[in-house]
Amino acid sequence: MDVKDQSRGRLTKDGIRIYEATDFAGMHKAGRLAAEILDEMIEHVVPGTTTGKLDEIITDKVEAAGAKSATIGYKGYRHASCISVNHVVCHGIPGDKLLKDGDILNIDVTVIVDGWFGDTSRMYVAGKPNRRAERLMQVTYDALMLGIDAVKPGNTFGDIGHAIQRYVESQRMSVVRDFCGHGLGRVFHAPPNVLHYGRRGTGAVLEEGMFFTIEPMVNLGRPETKVLGDDWTAVTRDKSLSAQYEHSVGVTADGVEIFTNSPAGKFHPTWG
């Protein structure tokens, strides 16, 4: 559950918190732990395991680090991760589903360290992906990094969305509209909504000290999604494959810092 944001600093007219320079250290610490946990999950994502088993491992790692899971208890959610397989766009609930060779999956983890929230997700493969799935993951990763490249003071949130949308659609794929990135810091979700599509020069202006996630979801088919009866799991309406990458970032005086970089250098889909 979100905690009351008692941070110093100020709010913009759009309700976006401007954090202080000393707050970056807390975000780096939380982001690093979340990224380390995802690094350590690579060896466990294999055909024959279940998404529930993966979540058990993540839960143990969060507890061993002396941190808290931000998702356990959040709006009734009971797991330390969301695990979204193949055509699941986001918010997949861990369970008894067995991974098959060639399955692609996003694992999304948010931890709380000293009151700061570290939120990140990335793609994994059980076995070997087919070429279309591999290309989808690469395009999604590249779209995320293009969005991050647009982060600097004076640019707008529309610039971020435009960079992502323009690239994805040039690759004949689609950007999901139904979900977006969000502000975070000493709370899990806060303004702004970070759309992954849009027009240049629109939306709130980026300022030094803003913290938020960028987490584009990209589909091989159409962008439409639907939420299943569990009220969490979102899937592509046309059953096409979907991929997502997510970083938490902070706006600096001259650009951006990524809080959730992989310590092992394994965030990129073409690792080892």
Coordinates of C-alpha atoms in Angstrom, one line a residue:
M1 CA 0.0 0.0 0.0
D2 CA 1.2 3.5 -0.7
V3 CA 2.6 5.4 2.2
K4 CA 2.0 9.1 2.8
D5 CA 4.6 11.1 0.9
Q6 CA 6.4 13.3 3.5
S7 CA 9.2 14.2 1.2
R8 CA 10.7 17.7 1.2
G9 CA 10.7 19.7 -2.0
R10 CA 7.7 21.1 -3.8
L11 CA 4.8 20.2 -6.1
T12 CA 4.4 21.6 -9.6
K13 CA 1.1 23.0 -10.8
D14 CA 0.5 19.5 -12.3
G15 CA 0.9 17.9 -8.9
I16 CA 4.3 16.4 -9.7
R17 CA 6.7 16.2 -6.8
I18 CA 10.2 17.8 -7.3
Y19 CA 12.6 15.9 -5.1
E20 CA 15.9 17.2 -3.7
A21 CA 19.4 16.3 -4.9
T22 CA 20.0 14.2 -1.7
D23 CA 16.9 12.1 -2.6
F24 CA 18.6 10.5 -5.6
A25 CA 20.7 8.3 -3.4
G26 CA 17.6 6.6 -1.8
M27 CA 16.2 5.9 -5.3
H28 CA 19.5 4.4 -6.5
K29 CA 19.6 2.1 -3.5
A30 CA 16.0 0.9 -4.0
G31 CA 16.4 0.6 -7.7
R32 CA 19.6 -1.3 -7.5
L33 CA 18.0 -4.0 -5.2
A34 CA 15.1 -4.4 -7.6
A35 CA 17.5 -4.8 -10.5
E36 CA 19.8 -7.2 -8.6
I37 CA 16.8 -9.5 -7.9
L38 CA 15.8 -9.5 -11.6
D39 CA 19.5 -10.3 -12.5
E40 CA 19.3 -13.3 -10.2
M41 CA 16.1 -14.6 -11.7
I42 CA 17.7 -15.3 -15.1
E43 CA 18.9 -18.8 -14.2
H44 CA 15.5 -19.7 -12.8
V45 CA 13.5 -18.9 -15.9
V46 CA 13.5 -22.3 -17.6
P47 CA 11.0 -24.6 -19.3
G48 CA 9.1 -26.7 -16.8
T49 CA 9.1 -24.2 -13.9
T50 CA 6.0 -22.4 -12.8
T51 CA 5.4 -18.6 -12.5
G52 CA 4.4 -19.3 -8.9
K53 CA 7.8 -20.8 -8.2
L54 CA 9.5 -17.8 -9.7
D55 CA 7.5 -15.5 -7.4
E56 CA 8.4 -17.6 -4.3
I57 CA 12.1 -17.1 -5.2
I58 CA 11.5 -13.3 -5.6
T59 CA 9.7 -13.2 -2.3
D60 CA 12.6 -14.9 -0.5
K61 CA 15.1 -12.6 -2.1
V62 CA 13.2 -9.5 -1.0
E63 CA 13.0 -10.7 2.5
A64 CA 16.7 -11.8 2.6
A65 CA 17.6 -8.2 1.6
G66 CA 15.7 -6.8 4.6
A67 CA 13.4 -4.9 2.2
K68 CA 9.6 -5.0 1.6
S69 CA 7.6 -5.9 -1.4
A70 CA 5.5 -3.0 -2.6
T71 CA 3.0 -5.2 -4.3
I72 CA 2.1 -7.7 -1.5
G73 CA -1.1 -6.2 0.0
Y74 CA -1.4 -3.5 -2.7
K75 CA -5.1 -3.3 -3.5
G76 CA -5.4 -6.9 -2.3
Y77 CA -2.6 -8.3 -4.4
R78 CA -0.8 -11.2 -2.8
H79 CA 2.5 -11.6 -4.7
A80 CA 5.9 -10.0 -4.8
S81 CA 5.9 -9.8 -8.6
C82 CA 3.8 -9.7 -11.7
I83 CA 4.7 -12.3 -14.3
S84 CA 3.2 -11.8 -17.7
V85 CA 3.7 -14.6 -20.2
N86 CA 3.4 -14.3 -24.0
H87 CA 0.1 -12.5 -24.8
V88 CA -0.3 -11.2 -21.3
V89 CA 0.5 -7.5 -21.4
C90 CA 0.9 -6.8 -17.7
H91 CA -0.2 -7.6 -14.2
G92 CA 0.0 -11.4 -14.8
I93 CA -0.6 -13.2 -11.5
P94 CA 2.0 -15.9 -10.6
G95 CA 0.5 -19.4 -10.3
D96 CA 0.6 -23.0 -11.5
K97 CA 1.3 -22.1 -15.2
L98 CA 4.2 -24.2 -16.5
L99 CA 6.6 -22.4 -18.8
K100 CA 7.2 -24.0 -22.1
D101 CA 10.2 -23.8 -24.4
G102 CA 10.1 -20.5 -26.3
D103 CA 7.8 -18.7 -23.9
I104 CA 8.6 -15.0 -23.3
L105 CA 7.7 -13.3 -20.0
N106 CA 8.0 -10.0 -18.3
I107 CA 8.8 -10.0 -14.6
D108 CA 7.9 -6.8 -12.7
V109 CA 9.2 -6.2 -9.2
T110 CA 8.9 -3.2 -6.9
V111 CA 10.7 -3.1 -3.5
I112 CA 10.7 -0.6 -0.7
V113 CA 14.1 0.2 0.8
D114 CA 14.3 2.9 3.6
G115 CA 11.0 4.2 2.4
W116 CA 12.0 4.6 -1.3
F117 CA 10.4 2.6 -4.0
G118 CA 12.4 0.8 -6.7
D119 CA 10.3 -0.3 -9.6
T120 CA 11.5 -2.2 -12.7
S121 CA 10.7 -5.0 -15.1
R122 CA 12.3 -6.8 -18.0
M123 CA 11.8 -9.6 -20.4
Y124 CA 13.0 -13.2 -20.1
V125 CA 12.8 -16.3 -22.3
A126 CA 12.2 -19.9 -21.2
G127 CA 14.5 -21.7 -23.6
K128 CA 14.9 -20.1 -27.0
P129 CA 12.5 -17.6 -28.5
N130 CA 11.3 -17.6 -32.1
R131 CA 12.6 -14.8 -34.3
R132 CA 9.4 -12.8 -34.1
A133 CA 9.4 -12.8 -30.3
E134 CA 13.1 -11.9 -30.3
R135 CA 12.5 -9.0 -32.5
L136 CA 9.5 -7.8 -30.4
M137 CA 11.7 -7.8 -27.3
Q138 CA 14.4 -5.9 -29.1
V139 CA 12.0 -3.2 -30.4
T140 CA 10.5 -2.8 -27.0
Y141 CA 13.9 -2.4 -25.3
D142 CA 15.0 0.1 -28.0
A143 CA 11.7 2.0 -27.5
L144 CA 12.3 2.3 -23.8
M145 CA 15.8 3.6 -24.3
L146 CA 14.6 6.2 -26.9
G147 CA 12.0 7.4 -24.4
I148 CA 14.7 7.7 -21.7
D149 CA 16.9 9.7 -24.2
A150 CA 14.1 12.2 -24.4
V151 CA 14.3 13.0 -20.7
K152 CA 15.9 16.3 -19.8
P153 CA 14.8 19.6 -18.3
G154 CA 12.7 21.6 -20.7
N155 CA 11.4 18.7 -22.7
T156 CA 7.9 17.5 -22.1
F157 CA 6.3 14.2 -21.2
G158 CA 4.8 14.3 -24.7
D159 CA 8.3 14.2 -26.1
I160 CA 8.9 10.9 -24.3
G161 CA 5.7 9.3 -25.6
H162 CA 6.3 10.6 -29.1
A163 CA 9.8 9.1 -29.3
I164 CA 8.5 5.7 -28.2
Q165 CA 5.4 5.7 -30.4
R166 CA 7.2 6.9 -33.5
Y167 CA 9.8 4.2 -33.3
V168 CA 7.5 1.3 -32.4
E169 CA 5.0 2.1 -35.2
S170 CA 7.9 2.4 -37.7
Q171 CA 8.7 -1.2 -36.8
R172 CA 5.0 -2.2 -37.7
M173 CA 4.2 -2.9 -34.0
S174 CA 1.8 -1.1 -31.7
V175 CA 2.0 0.7 -28.4
V176 CA -0.5 -0.2 -25.6
R177 CA -2.6 2.8 -24.6
D178 CA -4.4 1.4 -21.7
F179 CA -1.5 1.4 -19.2
C180 CA 1.3 3.9 -18.6
G181 CA 4.3 4.8 -16.4
H182 CA 3.9 6.8 -13.2
G183 CA 5.6 9.0 -10.7
L184 CA 7.2 7.4 -7.7
G185 CA 9.6 8.1 -4.9
R186 CA 8.4 7.7 -1.4
V187 CA 5.1 6.5 -2.8
F188 CA 4.4 3.7 -5.3
H189 CA 2.2 5.6 -7.7
A190 CA 1.9 9.4 -8.0
P191 CA 1.5 12.0 -10.7
P192 CA 2.3 12.2 -13.6
N193 CA 0.9 9.5 -15.8
V194 CA 3.7 8.8 -18.3
L195 CA 2.1 7.9 -21.6
H196 CA 4.1 5.9 -24.1
Y197 CA 2.5 7.7 -27.1
G198 CA 1.8 11.4 -27.8
R199 CA 2.8 14.6 -29.5
R200 CA 6.0 16.6 -29.1
G201 CA 5.8 19.6 -26.9
T202 CA 2.6 18.5 -25.1
G203 CA 2.1 17.6 -21.4
A204 CA 3.9 18.8 -18.4
V205 CA 7.4 20.2 -18.7
L206 CA 10.2 18.0 -17.3
E207 CA 12.1 19.6 -14.3
E208 CA 15.2 18.5 -12.4
G209 CA 14.1 16.3 -9.4
M210 CA 11.2 14.5 -11.0
F211 CA 11.1 10.8 -10.4
F212 CA 9.0 8.4 -12.6
T213 CA 8.9 5.2 -14.5
I214 CA 9.0 4.6 -18.2
E215 CA 7.6 1.2 -19.1
P216 CA 6.3 0.8 -22.7
M217 CA 4.2 -2.2 -23.5
V218 CA 4.5 -3.2 -27.2
N219 CA 2.3 -5.7 -29.1
L220 CA 3.1 -7.6 -32.3
G221 CA -0.5 -7.0 -33.3
R222 CA -3.1 -4.4 -32.4
P223 CA -2.8 -2.2 -29.3
E224 CA -6.1 -3.1 -27.7
T225 CA -6.2 -5.0 -24.4
K226 CA -8.7 -6.5 -22.0
V227 CA -8.6 -7.3 -18.3
L228 CA -9.6 -10.8 -17.3
G229 CA -12.1 -11.8 -14.6
D230 CA -9.4 -11.8 -11.9
D231 CA -9.4 -7.9 -12.3
W232 CA -5.6 -7.9 -12.7
T233 CA -4.4 -9.8 -15.8
A234 CA -4.4 -7.7 -18.9
V235 CA -4.0 -9.5 -22.3
T236 CA -4.0 -8.5 -25.9
R237 CA -7.4 -8.7 -27.5
D238 CA -6.1 -10.3 -30.6
K239 CA -3.8 -12.8 -28.6
S240 CA -0.7 -11.4 -30.2
L241 CA 2.6 -11.4 -28.3
S242 CA 3.4 -8.5 -26.0
A243 CA 6.6 -7.3 -24.4
Q244 CA 7.5 -4.7 -21.8
Y245 CA 10.6 -3.1 -20.3
E246 CA 10.6 -0.7 -17.4
H247 CA 13.1 1.6 -15.7
S248 CA 12.7 4.1 -12.9
V249 CA 14.5 7.4 -13.7
G250 CA 15.2 10.8 -12.2
V251 CA 15.6 14.1 -14.1
T252 CA 18.9 15.7 -13.5
A253 CA 20.2 19.2 -14.3
D254 CA 21.3 18.2 -17.8
G255 CA 19.6 14.9 -18.5
V256 CA 18.5 11.7 -16.7
E257 CA 19.7 9.1 -14.2
I258 CA 18.5 5.5 -14.4
F259 CA 17.9 4.1 -10.9
T260 CA 17.3 0.5 -12.0
N261 CA 20.2 -0.3 -14.3
S262 CA 21.2 -4.0 -14.1
P263 CA 24.3 -4.3 -11.9
A264 CA 25.3 -7.4 -14.0
G265 CA 24.7 -5.7 -17.3
K266 CA 21.9 -8.2 -18.2
F267 CA 18.9 -5.9 -18.7
H268 CA 19.3 -6.0 -22.5
P269 CA 17.5 -8.8 -24.3
T270 CA 20.7 -10.2 -25.9
W271 CA 22.5 -11.0 -22.7
G272 CA 24.9 -14.0 -22.5

